[in-house]
CSV table of C-alpha atoms in Angstrom, one decimal:
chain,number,residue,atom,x,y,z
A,1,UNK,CA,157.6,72.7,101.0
A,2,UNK,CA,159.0,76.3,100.2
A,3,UNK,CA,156.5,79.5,98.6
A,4,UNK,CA,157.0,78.7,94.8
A,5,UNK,CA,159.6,80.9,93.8
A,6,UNK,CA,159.1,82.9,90.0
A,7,UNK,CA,161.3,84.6,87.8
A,8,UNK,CA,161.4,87.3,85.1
A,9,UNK,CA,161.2,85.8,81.7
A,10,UNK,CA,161.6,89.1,80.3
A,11,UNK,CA,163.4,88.5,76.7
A,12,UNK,CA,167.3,89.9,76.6
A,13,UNK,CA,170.3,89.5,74.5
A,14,UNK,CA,171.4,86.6,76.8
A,15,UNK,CA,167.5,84.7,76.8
A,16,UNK,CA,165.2,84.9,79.5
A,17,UNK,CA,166.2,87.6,82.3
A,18,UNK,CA,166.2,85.0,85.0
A,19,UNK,CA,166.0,87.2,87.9
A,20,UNK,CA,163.6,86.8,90.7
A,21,UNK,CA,159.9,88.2,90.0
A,22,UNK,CA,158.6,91.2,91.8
A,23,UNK,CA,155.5,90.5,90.5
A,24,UNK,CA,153.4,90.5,87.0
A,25,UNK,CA,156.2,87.6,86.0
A,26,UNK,CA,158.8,90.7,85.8
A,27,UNK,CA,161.9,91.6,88.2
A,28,UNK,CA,162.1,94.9,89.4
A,29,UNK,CA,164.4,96.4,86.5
A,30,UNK,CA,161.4,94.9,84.0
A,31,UNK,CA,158.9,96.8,85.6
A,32,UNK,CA,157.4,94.3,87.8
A,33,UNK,CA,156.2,94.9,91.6
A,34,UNK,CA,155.2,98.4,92.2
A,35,UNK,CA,154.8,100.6,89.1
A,36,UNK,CA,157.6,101.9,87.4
A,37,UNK,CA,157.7,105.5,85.8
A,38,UNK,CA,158.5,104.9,81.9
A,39,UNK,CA,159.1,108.7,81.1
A,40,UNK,CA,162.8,108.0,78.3
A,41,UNK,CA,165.9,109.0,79.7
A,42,UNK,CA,169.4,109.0,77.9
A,43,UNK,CA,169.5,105.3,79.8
A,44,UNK,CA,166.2,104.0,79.1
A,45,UNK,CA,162.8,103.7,81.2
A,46,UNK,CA,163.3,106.0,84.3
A,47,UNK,CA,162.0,103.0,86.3
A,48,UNK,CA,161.8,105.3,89.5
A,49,UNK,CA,158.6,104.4,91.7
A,50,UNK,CA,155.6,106.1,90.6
A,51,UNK,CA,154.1,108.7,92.8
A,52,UNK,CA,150.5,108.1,93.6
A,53,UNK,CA,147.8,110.9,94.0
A,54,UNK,CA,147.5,112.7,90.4
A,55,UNK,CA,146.8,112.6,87.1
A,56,UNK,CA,150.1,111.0,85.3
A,57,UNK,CA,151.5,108.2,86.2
A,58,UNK,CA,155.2,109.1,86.9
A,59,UNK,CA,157.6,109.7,89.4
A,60,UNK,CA,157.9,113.0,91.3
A,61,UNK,CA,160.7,114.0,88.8
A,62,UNK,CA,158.5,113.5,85.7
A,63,UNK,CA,155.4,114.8,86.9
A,64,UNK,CA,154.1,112.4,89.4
A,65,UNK,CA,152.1,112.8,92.2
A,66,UNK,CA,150.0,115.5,94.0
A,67,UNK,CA,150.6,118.7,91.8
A,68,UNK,CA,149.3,122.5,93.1
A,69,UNK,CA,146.7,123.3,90.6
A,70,UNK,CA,146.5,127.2,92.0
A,71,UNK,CA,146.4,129.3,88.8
A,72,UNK,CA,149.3,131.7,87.9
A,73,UNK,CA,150.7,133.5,84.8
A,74,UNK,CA,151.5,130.1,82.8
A,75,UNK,CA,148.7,128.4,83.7
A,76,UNK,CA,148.2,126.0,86.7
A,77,UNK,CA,151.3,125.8,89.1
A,78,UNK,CA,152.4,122.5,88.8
A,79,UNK,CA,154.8,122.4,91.9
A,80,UNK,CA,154.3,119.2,94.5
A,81,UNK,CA,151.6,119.5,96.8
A,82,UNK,CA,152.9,120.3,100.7
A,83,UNK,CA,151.3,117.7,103.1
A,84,UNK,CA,150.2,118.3,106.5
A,85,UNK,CA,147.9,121.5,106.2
A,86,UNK,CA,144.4,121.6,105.3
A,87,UNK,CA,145.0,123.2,101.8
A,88,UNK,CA,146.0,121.1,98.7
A,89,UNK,CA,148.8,123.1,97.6
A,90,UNK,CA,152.4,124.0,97.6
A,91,UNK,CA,153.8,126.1,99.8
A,92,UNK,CA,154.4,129.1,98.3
A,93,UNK,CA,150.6,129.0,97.4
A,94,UNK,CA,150.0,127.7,101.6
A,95,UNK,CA,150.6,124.1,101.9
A,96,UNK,CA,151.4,122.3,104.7
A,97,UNK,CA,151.5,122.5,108.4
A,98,UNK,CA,150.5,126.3,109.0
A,99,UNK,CA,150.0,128.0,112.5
A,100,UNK,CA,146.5,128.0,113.6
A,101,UNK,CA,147.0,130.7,116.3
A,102,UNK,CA,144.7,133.4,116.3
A,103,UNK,CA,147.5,136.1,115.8
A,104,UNK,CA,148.8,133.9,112.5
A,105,UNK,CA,145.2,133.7,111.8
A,106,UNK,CA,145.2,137.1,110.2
A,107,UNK,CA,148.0,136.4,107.6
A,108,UNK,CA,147.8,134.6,104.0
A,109,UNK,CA,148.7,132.6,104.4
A,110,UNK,CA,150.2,131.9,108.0
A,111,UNK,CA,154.0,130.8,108.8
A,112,UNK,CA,155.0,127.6,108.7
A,113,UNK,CA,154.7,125.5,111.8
A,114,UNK,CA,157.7,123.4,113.1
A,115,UNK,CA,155.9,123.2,116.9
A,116,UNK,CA,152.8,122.0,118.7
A,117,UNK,CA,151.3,123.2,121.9
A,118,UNK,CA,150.0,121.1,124.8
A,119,UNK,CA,146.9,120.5,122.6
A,120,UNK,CA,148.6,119.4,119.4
A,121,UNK,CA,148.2,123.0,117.9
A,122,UNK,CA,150.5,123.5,115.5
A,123,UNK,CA,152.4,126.6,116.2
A,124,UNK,CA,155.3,128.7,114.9
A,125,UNK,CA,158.5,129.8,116.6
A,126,UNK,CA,157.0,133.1,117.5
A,127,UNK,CA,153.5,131.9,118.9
A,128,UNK,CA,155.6,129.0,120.5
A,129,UNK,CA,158.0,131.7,122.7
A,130,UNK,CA,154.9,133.3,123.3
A,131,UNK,CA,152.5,131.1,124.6
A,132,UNK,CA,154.9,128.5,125.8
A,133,UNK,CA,158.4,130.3,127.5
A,134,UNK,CA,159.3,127.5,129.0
A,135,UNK,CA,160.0,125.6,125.9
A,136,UNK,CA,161.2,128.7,123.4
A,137,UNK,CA,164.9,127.0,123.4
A,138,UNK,CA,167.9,129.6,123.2
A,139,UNK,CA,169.1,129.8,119.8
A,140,UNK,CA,172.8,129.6,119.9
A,141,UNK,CA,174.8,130.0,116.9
A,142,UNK,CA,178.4,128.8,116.1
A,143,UNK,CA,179.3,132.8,115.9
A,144,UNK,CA,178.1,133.5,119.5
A,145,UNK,CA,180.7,130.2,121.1
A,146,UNK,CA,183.5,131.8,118.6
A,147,UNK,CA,182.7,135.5,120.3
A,148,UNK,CA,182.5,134.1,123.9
A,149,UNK,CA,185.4,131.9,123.5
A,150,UNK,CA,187.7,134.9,122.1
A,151,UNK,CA,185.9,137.1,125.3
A,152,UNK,CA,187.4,134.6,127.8
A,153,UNK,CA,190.7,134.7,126.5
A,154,UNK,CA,191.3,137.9,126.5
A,155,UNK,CA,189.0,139.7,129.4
A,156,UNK,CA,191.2,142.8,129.1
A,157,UNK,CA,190.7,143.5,126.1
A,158,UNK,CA,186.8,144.6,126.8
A,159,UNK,CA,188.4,146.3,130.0
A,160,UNK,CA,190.3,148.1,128.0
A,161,UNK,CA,188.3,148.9,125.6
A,162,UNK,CA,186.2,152.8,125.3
A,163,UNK,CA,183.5,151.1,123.5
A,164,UNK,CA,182.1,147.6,122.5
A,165,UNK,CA,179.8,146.9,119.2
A,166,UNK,CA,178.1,144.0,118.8
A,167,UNK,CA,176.2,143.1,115.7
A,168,UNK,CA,175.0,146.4,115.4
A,169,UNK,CA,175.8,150.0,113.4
A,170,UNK,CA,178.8,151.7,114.6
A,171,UNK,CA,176.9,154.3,117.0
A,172,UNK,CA,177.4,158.4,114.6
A,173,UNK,CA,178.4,156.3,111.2
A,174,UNK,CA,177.0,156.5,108.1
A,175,UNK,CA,176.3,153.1,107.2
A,176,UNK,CA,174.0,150.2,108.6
A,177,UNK,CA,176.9,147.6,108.5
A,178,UNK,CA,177.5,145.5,111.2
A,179,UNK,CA,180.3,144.2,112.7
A,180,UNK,CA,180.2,141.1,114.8
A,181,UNK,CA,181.8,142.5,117.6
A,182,UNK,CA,183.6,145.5,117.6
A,183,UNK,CA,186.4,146.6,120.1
A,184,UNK,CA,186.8,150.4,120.3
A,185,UNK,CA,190.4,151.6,121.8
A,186,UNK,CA,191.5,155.1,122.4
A,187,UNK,CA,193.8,154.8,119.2
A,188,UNK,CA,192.6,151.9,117.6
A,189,UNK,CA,189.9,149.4,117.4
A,190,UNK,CA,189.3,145.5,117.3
A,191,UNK,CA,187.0,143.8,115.0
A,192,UNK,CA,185.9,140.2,115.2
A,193,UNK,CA,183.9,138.7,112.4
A,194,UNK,CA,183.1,135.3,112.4
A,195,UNK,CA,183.2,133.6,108.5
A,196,UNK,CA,180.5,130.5,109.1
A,197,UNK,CA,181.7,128.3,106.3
A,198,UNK,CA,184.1,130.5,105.0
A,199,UNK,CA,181.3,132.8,103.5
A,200,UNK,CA,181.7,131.0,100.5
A,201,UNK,CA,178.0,132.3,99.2
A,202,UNK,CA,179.3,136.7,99.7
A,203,UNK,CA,181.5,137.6,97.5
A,204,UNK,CA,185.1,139.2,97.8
A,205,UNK,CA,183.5,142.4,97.0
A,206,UNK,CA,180.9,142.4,98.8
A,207,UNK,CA,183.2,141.6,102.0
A,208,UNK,CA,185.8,144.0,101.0
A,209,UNK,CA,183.3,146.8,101.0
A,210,UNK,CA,181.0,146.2,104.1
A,211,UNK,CA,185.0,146.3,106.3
A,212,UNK,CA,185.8,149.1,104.3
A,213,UNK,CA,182.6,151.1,105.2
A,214,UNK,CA,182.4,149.4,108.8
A,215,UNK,CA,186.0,150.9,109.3
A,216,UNK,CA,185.1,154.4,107.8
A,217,UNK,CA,182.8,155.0,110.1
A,218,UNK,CA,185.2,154.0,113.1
A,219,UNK,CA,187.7,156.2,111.7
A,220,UNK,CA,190.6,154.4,113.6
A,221,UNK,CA,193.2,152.0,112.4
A,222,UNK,CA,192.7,148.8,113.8
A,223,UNK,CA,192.6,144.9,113.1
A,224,UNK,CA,189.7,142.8,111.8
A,225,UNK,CA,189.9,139.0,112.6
A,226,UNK,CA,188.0,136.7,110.5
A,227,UNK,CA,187.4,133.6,111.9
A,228,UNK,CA,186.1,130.2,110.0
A,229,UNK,CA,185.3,127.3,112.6
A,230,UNK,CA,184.7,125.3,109.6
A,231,UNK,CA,187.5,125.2,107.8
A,232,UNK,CA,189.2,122.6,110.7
A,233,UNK,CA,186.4,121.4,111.7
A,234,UNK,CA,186.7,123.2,115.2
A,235,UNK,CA,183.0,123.2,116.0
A,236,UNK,CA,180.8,120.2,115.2
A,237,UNK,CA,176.8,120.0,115.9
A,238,UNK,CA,176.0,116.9,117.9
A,239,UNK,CA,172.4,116.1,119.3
A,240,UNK,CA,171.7,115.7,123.0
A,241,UNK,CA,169.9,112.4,124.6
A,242,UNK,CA,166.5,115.4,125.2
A,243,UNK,CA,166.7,116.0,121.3
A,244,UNK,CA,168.3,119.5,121.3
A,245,UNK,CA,170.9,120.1,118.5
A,246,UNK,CA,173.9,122.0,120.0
A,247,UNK,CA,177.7,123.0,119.2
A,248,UNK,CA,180.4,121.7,120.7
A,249,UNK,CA,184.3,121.1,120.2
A,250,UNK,CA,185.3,119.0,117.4
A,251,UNK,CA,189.1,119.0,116.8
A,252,UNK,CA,190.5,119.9,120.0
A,253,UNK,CA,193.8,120.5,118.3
A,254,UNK,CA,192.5,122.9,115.4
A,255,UNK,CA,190.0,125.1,118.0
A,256,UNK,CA,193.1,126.0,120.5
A,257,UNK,CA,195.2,126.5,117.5
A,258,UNK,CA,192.6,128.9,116.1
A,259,UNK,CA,191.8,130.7,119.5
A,260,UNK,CA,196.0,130.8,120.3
A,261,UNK,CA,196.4,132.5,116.6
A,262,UNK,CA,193.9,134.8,117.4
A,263,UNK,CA,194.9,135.8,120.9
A,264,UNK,CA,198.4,136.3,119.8
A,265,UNK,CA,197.3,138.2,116.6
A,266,UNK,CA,195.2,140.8,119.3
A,267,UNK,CA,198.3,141.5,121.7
A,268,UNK,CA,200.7,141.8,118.8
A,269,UNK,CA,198.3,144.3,117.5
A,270,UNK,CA,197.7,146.4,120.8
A,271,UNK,CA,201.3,146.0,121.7
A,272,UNK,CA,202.2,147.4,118.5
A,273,UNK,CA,202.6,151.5,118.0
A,274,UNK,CA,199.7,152.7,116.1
A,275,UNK,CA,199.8,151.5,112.1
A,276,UNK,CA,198.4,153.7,109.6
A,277,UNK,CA,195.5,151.3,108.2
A,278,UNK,CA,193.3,148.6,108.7
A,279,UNK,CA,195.3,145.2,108.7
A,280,UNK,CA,193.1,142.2,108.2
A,281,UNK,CA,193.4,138.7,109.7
A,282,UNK,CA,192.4,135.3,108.1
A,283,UNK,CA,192.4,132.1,110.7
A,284,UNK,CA,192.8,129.8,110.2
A,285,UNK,CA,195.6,130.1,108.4
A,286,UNK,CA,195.4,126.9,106.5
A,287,UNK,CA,192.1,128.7,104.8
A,288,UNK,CA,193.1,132.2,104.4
A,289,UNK,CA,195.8,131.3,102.1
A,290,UNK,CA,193.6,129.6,99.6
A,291,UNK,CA,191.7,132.7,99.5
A,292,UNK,CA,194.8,134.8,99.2
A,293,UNK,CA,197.5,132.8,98.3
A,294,UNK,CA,200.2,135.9,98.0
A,295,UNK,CA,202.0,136.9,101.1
A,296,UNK,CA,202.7,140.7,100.5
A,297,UNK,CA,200.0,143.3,101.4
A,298,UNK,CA,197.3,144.7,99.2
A,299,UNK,CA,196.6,148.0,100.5
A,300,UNK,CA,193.6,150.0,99.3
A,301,UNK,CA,192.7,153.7,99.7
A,302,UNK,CA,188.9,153.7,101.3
A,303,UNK,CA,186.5,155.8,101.7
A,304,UNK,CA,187.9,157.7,104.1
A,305,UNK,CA,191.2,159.5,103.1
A,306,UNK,CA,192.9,158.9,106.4
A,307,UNK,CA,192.2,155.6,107.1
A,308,UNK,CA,193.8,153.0,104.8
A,309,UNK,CA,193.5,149.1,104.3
A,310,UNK,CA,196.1,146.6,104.3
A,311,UNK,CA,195.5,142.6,104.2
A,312,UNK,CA,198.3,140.4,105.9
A,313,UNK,CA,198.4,136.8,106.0
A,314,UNK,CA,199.2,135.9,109.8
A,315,UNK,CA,202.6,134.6,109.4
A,316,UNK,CA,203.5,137.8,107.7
A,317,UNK,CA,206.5,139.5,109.2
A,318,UNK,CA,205.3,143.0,108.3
């Protein structure tokens, strides 16, 4: 013979609920089995699990749970407790797992810690690359495989080039802007800037003027390519069988597009007599004119009287 089997008499509309009993004689929308927060909503009880560990009980939403109780302006904090550290707070106020190197020792409170040593010491990125070499991993980001990938299609261009920048001031300007990778020619330069997800948290502005004070300082025309590997999907992250998270190709089609677009954009442009301004280059195109969906050219007097701005979609004919 079976468990005995119970149900929700919980009264409805319809009679008894009928559904199988979680416990306390109630299905789970009733409020049987685990606890239930009851805090009104616009849909009734929010029947979320309750959080255990504080003083109400309610789910993390309402109140539930572990709260930091360190004392600011308005009275206690309030914010979720951080687990894993020795200190019952949240982490703004030093909650959870911090580095307990000496050298982290002397902050308050200490960085986070992501790491462990041999020893199960928790341990930050720095204290890790210090102490342990071997495992400091090489960060590689998606705009170092755009920049190598545009480098080995086009080795003459650093050949020919008088000077290269790379994410650094333009050497005699007058700002601190940096350009992702600069190529300086005798009568012209190159500039590669690589738009990680479109840039979709700058502004227009705020890109418009960093080029315009990046170019400024070059004092050359030239051509600035801005390149999105997201908007094709032409890199992907994938995780290796060791645990490292890495890049790699995703569409094959939509990263040799991009990289031929580009390559023929850069020997156009060299090819090409001098132009008066600073033409800039969206790729993929597919995103670039969603951003700028008119083909003609908006030119715009920087800075600099003598060098001027012009953006070009990469089908333009001009």
């Amino acid at each position: 013979m079976g468990r005995q089997q119970y149900f929700c008499v919980e009264p409805t509309p319809e009679g008894p609920c009928g559904e199988k009993a979680a416990g306390n004689g109630r299905c789970r929308e009733h409020g049987g089995g685990k606890l239930r927060c009851l805090h009104p909503t616009s849909d009734g009880p929010c029947q979320k699990l309750v959080r255990a560990g504080g003083f109400v009980r309610a789910c993390k939403q309402h109140g539930g749970g572990k709260r930091c109780l360190c004392p600011t302006r308005d009275g206690p904090c309030q914010t979720p407790v951080a687990y894993g550290g020795g200190v019952q707070s949240c982490k703004r106020h030093g909650g959870g797992t911090r580095c307990g190197s000496e050298a982290c020792a002397l902050l308050a409170p200490p960085p986070f810690a992501r790491f462990r040593s041999s020893e199960g010491q928790p341990l930050c990125w720095s204290c890790l690359a210090a102490q342990y070499p071997d495992r400091a991993k090489l960060k590689v980001r998606k705009e170092h495989l755009m920049l190598a990938e545009l480098q080995r299609r086009l080795p003459w261009l650093g050949e020919k080039a008088e000077q290269l920048i790379w994410d650094c001031p333009v050497p005699g300007g007058c700002t601190l802007k940096r350009p992702d990778m600069l190529f300086r020619l005798e009568d012209r330069f190159v500039q590669v800037e690589v738009d990680e997800e479109g840039h979709e948290d700058l502004s227009c502005a705020d890109e418009d003027s960093r080029l315009e004070l990046i170019a400024a300082d070059v004092g050359l025309p030239g051509l600035v390519l801005r390149l999105n590997p997201d908007a094709e999907r032409a890199l992907k992250r994938r995780r290796l069988n060791n645990g490292e998270h890495c890049f790699c190709v995703g569409d094959a089609d939509a990263f040799n597009g991009l990289f031929d677009a580009a390559e023929a954009a850069v020997e156009a442009f060299v090819n090409e007599p001098p132009p008066e301004g600073v033409r800039v280059v969206g790729l993929p195109a597919s995103w670039w004119v969603k951003l700028f969906p008119s083909q003609t050219y908006d030119v715009k007097q920087p800075r600099d009287q003598g060098v001027l701005r012009a953006r070009v979609h990469p089908q333009s004919e001009h």
